[in-house]
Coordinates of C-alpha atoms and ligand atoms in Angstrom, one line a residue:
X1 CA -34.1 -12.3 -72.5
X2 CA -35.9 -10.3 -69.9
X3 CA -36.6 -13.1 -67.7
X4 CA -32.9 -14.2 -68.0
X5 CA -32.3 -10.8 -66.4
X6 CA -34.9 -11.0 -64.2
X7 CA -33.5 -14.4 -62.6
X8 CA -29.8 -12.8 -63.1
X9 CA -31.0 -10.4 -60.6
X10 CA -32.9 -12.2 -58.8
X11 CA -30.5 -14.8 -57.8
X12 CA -27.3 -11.6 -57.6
X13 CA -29.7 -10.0 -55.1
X14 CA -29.8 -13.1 -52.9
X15 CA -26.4 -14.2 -52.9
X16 CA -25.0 -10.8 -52.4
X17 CA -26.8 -10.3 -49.1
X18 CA -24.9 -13.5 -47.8
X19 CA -21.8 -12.4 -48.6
X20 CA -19.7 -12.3 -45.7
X21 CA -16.2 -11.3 -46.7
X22 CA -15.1 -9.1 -49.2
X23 CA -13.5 -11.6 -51.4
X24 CA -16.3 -13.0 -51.6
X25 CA -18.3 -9.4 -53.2
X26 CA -15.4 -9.0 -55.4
X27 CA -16.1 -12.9 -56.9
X28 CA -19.8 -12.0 -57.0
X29 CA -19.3 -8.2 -58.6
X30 CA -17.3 -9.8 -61.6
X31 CA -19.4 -13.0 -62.0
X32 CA -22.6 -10.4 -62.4
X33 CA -21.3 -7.3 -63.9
X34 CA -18.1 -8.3 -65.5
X35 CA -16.5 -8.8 -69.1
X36 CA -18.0 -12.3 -68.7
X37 CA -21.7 -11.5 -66.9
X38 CA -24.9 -12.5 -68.5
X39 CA -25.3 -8.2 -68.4
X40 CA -22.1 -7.7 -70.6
X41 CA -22.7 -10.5 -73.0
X42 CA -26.3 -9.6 -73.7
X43 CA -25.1 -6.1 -74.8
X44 CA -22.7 -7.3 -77.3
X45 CA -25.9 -8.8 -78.8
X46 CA -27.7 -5.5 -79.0
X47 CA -26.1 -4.6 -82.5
X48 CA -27.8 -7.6 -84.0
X49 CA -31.5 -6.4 -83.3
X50 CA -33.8 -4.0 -84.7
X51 CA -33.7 -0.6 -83.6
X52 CA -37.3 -0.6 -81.9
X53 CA -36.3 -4.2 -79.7
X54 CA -32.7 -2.9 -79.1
X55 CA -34.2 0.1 -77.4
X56 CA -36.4 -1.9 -74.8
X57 CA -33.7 -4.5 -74.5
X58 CA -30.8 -1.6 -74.1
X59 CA -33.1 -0.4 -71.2
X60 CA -33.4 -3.5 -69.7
X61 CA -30.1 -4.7 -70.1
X62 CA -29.3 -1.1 -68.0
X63 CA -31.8 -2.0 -65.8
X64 CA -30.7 -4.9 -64.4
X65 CA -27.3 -3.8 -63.9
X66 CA -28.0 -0.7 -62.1
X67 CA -30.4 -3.3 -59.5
X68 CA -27.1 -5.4 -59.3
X69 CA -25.0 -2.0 -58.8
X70 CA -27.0 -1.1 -56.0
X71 CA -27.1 -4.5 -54.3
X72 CA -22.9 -4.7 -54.5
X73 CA -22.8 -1.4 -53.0
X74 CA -25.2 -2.1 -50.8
X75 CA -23.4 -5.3 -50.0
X76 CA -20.0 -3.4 -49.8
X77 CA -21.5 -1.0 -46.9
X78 CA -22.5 -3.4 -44.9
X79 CA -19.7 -5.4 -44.4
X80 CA -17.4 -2.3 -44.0
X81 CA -20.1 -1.5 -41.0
X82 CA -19.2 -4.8 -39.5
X83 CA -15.4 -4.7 -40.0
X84 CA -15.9 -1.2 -38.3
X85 CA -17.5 -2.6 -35.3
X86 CA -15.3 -5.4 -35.1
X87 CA -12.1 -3.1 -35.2
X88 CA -13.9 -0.8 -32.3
X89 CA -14.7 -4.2 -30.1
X90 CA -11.0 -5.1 -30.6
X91 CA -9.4 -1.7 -29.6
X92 CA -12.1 -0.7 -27.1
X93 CA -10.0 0.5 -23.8
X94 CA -12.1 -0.3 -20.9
X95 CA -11.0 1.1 -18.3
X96 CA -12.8 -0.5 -15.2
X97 CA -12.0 -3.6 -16.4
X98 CA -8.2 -2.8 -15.9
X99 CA -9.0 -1.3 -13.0
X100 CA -10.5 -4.8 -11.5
X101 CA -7.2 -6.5 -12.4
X102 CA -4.6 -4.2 -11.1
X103 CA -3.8 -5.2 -7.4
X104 CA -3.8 -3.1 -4.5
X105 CA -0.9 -3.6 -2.1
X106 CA -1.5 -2.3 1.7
X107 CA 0.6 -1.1 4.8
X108 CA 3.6 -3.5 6.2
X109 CA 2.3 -4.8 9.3
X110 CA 5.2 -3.3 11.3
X111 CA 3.3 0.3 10.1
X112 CA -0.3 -1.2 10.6
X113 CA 0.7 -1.6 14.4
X114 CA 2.5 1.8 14.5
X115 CA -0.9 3.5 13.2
X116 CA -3.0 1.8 15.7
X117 CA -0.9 2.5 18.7
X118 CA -1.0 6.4 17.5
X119 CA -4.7 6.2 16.9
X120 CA -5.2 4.4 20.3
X121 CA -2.9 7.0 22.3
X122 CA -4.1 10.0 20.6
X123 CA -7.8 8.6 21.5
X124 CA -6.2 8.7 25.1
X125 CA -5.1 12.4 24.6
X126 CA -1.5 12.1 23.3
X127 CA 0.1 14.0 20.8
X128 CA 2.2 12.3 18.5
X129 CA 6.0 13.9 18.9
X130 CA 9.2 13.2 16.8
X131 CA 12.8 13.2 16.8
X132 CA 16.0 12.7 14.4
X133 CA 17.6 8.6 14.3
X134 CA 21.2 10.3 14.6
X135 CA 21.5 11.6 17.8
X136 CA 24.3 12.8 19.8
X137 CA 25.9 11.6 23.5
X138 CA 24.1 14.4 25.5
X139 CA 20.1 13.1 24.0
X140 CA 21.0 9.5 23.5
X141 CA 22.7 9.2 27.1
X142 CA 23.8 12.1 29.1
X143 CA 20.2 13.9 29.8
X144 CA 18.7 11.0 30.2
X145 CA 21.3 10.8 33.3
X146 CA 23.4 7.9 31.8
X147 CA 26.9 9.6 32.2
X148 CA 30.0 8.7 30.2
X149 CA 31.2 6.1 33.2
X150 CA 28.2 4.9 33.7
X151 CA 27.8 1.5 32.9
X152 CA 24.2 1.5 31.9
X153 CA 25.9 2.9 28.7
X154 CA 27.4 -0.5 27.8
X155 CA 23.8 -2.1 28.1
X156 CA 22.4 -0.3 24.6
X157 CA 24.6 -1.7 22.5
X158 CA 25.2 1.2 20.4
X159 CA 26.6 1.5 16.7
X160 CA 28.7 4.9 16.6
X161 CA 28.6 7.2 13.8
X162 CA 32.3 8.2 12.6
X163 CA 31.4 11.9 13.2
X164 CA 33.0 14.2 15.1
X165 CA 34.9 13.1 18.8
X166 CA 34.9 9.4 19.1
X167 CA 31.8 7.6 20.6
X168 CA 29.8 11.6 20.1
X169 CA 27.4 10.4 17.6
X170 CA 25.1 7.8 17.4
X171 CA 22.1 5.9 15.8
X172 CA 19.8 6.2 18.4
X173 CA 19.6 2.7 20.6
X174 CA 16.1 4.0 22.0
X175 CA 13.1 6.6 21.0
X176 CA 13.8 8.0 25.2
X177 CA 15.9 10.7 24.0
X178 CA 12.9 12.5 22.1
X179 CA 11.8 12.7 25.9
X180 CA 14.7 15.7 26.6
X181 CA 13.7 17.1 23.2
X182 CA 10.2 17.8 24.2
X183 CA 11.5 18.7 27.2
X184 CA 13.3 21.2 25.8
X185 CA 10.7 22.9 23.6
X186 CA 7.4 22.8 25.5
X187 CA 6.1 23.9 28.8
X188 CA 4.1 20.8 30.7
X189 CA 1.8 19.7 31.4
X190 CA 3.1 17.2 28.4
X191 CA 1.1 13.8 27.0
X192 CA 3.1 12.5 23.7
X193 CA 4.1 9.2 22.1
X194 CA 6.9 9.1 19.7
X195 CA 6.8 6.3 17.6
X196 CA 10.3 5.7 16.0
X197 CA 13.3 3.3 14.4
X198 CA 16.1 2.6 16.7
X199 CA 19.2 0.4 16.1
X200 CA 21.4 -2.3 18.3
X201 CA 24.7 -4.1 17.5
X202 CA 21.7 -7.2 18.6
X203 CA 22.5 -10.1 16.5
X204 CA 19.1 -11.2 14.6
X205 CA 17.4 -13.9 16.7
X206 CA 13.3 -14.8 17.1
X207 CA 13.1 -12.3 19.7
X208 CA 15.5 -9.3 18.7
X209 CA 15.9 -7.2 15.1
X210 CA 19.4 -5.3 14.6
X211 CA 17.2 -2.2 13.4
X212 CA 13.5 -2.3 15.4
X213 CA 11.3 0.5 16.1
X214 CA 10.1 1.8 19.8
X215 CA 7.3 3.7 20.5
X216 CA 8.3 6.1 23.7
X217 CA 5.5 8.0 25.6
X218 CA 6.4 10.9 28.2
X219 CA 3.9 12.7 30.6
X220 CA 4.8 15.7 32.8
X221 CA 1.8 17.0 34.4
X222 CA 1.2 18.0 38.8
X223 CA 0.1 15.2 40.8
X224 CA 1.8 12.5 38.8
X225 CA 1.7 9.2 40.6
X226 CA 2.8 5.3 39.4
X227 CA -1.1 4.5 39.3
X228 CA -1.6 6.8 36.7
X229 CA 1.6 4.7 34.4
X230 CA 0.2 1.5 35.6
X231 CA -3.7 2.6 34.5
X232 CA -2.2 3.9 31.1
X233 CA -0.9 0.7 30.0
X234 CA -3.8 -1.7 30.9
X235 CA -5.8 1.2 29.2
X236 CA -3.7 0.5 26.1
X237 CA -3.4 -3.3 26.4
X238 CA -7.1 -3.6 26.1
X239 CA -7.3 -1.1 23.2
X240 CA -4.8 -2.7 21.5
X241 CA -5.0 -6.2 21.7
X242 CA -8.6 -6.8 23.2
X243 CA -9.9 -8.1 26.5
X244 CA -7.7 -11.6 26.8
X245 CA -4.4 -10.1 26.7
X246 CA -2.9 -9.6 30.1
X247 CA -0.4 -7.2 31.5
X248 CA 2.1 -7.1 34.7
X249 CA 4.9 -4.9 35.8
X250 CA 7.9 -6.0 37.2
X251 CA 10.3 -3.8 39.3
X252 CA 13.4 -2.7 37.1
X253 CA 16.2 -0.2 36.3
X254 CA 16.7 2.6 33.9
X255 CA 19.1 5.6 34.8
X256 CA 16.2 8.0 33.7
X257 CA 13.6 6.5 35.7
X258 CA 13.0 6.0 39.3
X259 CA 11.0 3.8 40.7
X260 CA 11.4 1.7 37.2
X261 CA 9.6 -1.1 35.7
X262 CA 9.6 -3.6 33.0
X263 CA 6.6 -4.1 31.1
X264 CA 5.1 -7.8 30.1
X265 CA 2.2 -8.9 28.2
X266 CA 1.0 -12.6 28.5
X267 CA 1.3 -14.7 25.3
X268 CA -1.3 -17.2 24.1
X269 CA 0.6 -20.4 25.8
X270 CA 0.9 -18.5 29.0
X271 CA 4.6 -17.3 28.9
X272 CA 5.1 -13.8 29.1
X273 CA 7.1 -11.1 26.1
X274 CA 8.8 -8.1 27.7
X275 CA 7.4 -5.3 25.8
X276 CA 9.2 -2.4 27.3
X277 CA 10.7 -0.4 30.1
X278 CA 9.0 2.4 32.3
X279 CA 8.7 4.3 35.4
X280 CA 8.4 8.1 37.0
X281 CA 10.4 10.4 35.1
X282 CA 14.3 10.7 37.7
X283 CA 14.3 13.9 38.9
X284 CA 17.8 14.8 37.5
X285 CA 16.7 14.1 33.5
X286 CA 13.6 16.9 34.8
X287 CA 16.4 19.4 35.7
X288 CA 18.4 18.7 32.7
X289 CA 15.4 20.0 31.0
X290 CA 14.6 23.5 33.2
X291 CA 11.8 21.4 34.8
X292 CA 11.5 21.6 38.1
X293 CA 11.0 18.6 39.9
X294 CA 9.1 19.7 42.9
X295 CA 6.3 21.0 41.0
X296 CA 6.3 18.3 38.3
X297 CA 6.2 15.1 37.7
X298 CA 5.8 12.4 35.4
X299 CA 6.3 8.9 34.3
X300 CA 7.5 7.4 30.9
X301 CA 8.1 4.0 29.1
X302 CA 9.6 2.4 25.7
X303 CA 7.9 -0.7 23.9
X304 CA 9.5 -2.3 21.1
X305 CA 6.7 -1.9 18.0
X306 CA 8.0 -5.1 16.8
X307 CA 7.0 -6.8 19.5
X308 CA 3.5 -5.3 19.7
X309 CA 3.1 -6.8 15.8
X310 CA 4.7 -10.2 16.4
X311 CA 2.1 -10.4 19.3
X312 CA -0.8 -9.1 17.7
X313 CA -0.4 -10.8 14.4
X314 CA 0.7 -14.2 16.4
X315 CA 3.7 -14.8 14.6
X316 CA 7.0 -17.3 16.2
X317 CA 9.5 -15.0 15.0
X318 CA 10.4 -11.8 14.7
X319 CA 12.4 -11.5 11.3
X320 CA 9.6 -12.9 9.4
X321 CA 9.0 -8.7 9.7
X322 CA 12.2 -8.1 7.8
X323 CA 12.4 -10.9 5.3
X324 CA 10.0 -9.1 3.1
X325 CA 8.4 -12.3 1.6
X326 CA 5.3 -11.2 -0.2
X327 CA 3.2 -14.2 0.3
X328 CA 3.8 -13.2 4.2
X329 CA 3.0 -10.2 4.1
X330 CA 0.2 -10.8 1.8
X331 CA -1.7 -12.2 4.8
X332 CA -1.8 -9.2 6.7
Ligands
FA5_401 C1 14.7 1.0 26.6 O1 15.1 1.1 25.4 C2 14.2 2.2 27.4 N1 14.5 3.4 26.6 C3 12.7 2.0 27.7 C4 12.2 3.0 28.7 C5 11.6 4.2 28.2 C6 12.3 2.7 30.0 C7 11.1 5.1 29.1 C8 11.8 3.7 30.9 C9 11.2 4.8 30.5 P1 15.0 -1.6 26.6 O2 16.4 -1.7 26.2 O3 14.5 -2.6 27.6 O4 14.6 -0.2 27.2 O5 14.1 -1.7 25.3 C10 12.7 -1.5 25.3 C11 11.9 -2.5 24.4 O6 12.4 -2.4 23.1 C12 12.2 -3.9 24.8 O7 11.4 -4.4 25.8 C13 11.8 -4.6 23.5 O8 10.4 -4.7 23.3 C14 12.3 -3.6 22.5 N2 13.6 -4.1 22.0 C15 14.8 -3.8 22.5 N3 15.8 -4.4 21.8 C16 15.2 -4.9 20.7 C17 15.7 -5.6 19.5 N4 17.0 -5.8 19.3 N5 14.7 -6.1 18.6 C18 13.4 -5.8 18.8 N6 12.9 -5.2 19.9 C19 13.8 -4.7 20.8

């Protein structure tokens, strides 16, 4: 009998550290210590011995299932220690591994290009100036010496805001007007850009946008001469788009500018994109302002931002800007 137990616990001990689910432990604690286990039938068949042999059997017969106890509870621990670690693996939040897959979107290109004039025209000593996209007659038109007859007006294309007397308020048609607001609050000498939105009735086409964005620059300073405009933008032009790029002037007309000039850059195929108006501030839009023309003077011109990106970022039309297709804009 006591080497009947012995293999009983022998062979308990051995399967029970291979269990691996806890079915399994259950099928294995009744086989070994239940109603029908060799333990439970052998002490039924204590009663039938003498008291001497049921006294070293009874001990064995506890024996043995006290050494299988232990191994099913020892059994039992270790497979709740793996369900545990299996149940942390499975809920484990790690957090730099959602970090890798979340993606990180970047600037429209339009805003790329606005940031890198600013930077490049503030690394020329400009200050970056601002003004409102509704504007009224007299800082749309009038101080910028386009009077109500004048038929310059009919040139911007302008969409009217139903406020006020007719054809009074406007969405801007050009950043110039934030020229007569610094004007207006600071003493020269002056060096700003103002980069901006403006807005046309301009039908959509490769070349022009209904809603576009200009970037203006004004300086008032003594001693002001057309060299110093035409220096400026070659300065810029090789900032911004590098040594191939070239650059001309051609003469032009604004009401607020006199001489005046239009402003081209060269394109890859050798055609050439007007980029924007300039010229030397007109002495009337310096008055209009308390400046006075004899001592100062100063030159100013408009580019269309747009234009800058579509030329930078070589691209054949301009609405690809607006048509907000990701996989576009992705590339940039
Ligand atoms: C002006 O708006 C003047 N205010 C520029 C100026 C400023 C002249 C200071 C002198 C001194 P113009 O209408 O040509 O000028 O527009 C200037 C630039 O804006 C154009 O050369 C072009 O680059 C851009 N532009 C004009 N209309 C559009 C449009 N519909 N879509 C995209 N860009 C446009």
């Amino acid at each position: 009998m006591i080497e009947q137990l012995q293999n009983a616990v022998a062979e308990a001990e051995t399967r029970l550290t291979a269990v691996t689910d806890l079915d399994q432990l259950k099928a294995l604690d009744s086989e070994f210590l239940g109603k029908k286990s060799l333990v439970s039938s052998l002490k039924k068949q204590l009663g039938g011995l003498d008291p001497e042999e049921r006294k070293v059997a009874g001990r064995a017969i506890n024996d043995s299932r006290r050494r299988i106890e232990e191994a099913v509870a020892e059994a039992r621990s270790r497979l709740d220690a793996e369900a545990l670690a299996k149940r942390y693996e499975a809920e484990r939040l790690d957090l730099t591994e959602q970090l890798h897959r979340i993606e990180r979107g970047h600037y429209h290109l339009v805003t790329q290009a606005r940031d890198r004039l600013e930077d490049v025209f503030v690394g020329m000593g400009f200050h970056i100036a601002e003004g409102p996209e509704v504007e009224s007659a007299w800082y749309n038109f009038e101080a910028l010496n386009i009077p109500e007859w004048h038929p310059a007006r009919g040139s911007f294309d302008t969409i009217f805001v139903d406020l006020g007397e007719p054809e009074e308020v406007m969405l801007r048609s050009h950043t110039s007007p934030v020229q007569i607001r610094t004007m207006e609050n600071q003493e020269p000498p002056i060096y700003i850009v103002a980069p901006g939105r403006t807005f046309r009735t301009d039908t959509a086409d490769a070349t022009h946008l209904p809603a576009f964005n200009q970037i203006e620059g004004l300086v008032i300073d003594r001693g002001i001469t057309m060299g110093d405009l035409a220096g400026t933008i070659d300065s810029f032009v090789h900032a911004f788009f590098g040594g191939d790029v070239k650059s001309r002037l051609r003469p032009s007309y604004f009401p607020f500018t006199e001489p005046s000039a239009e402003f081209d850059i060269s394109r890859p195929d050798g055609s050439w994109l007007e980029l924007g108006g300039c010229g030397m501030v007109h002495p009337n839009v310096l008055r209009n302002c308390g400046i006075d023309p004899d001592e100062w003077q100063g030159f100013a011109f408009g580019f269309g931002i747009d234009r800058l990106a579509v030329m930078r970022y070589q691209l054949d039309d301009i609405r690809e800007l607006v048509n907000n297709d990701v996989r576009f804009l992705r590339q940039f």
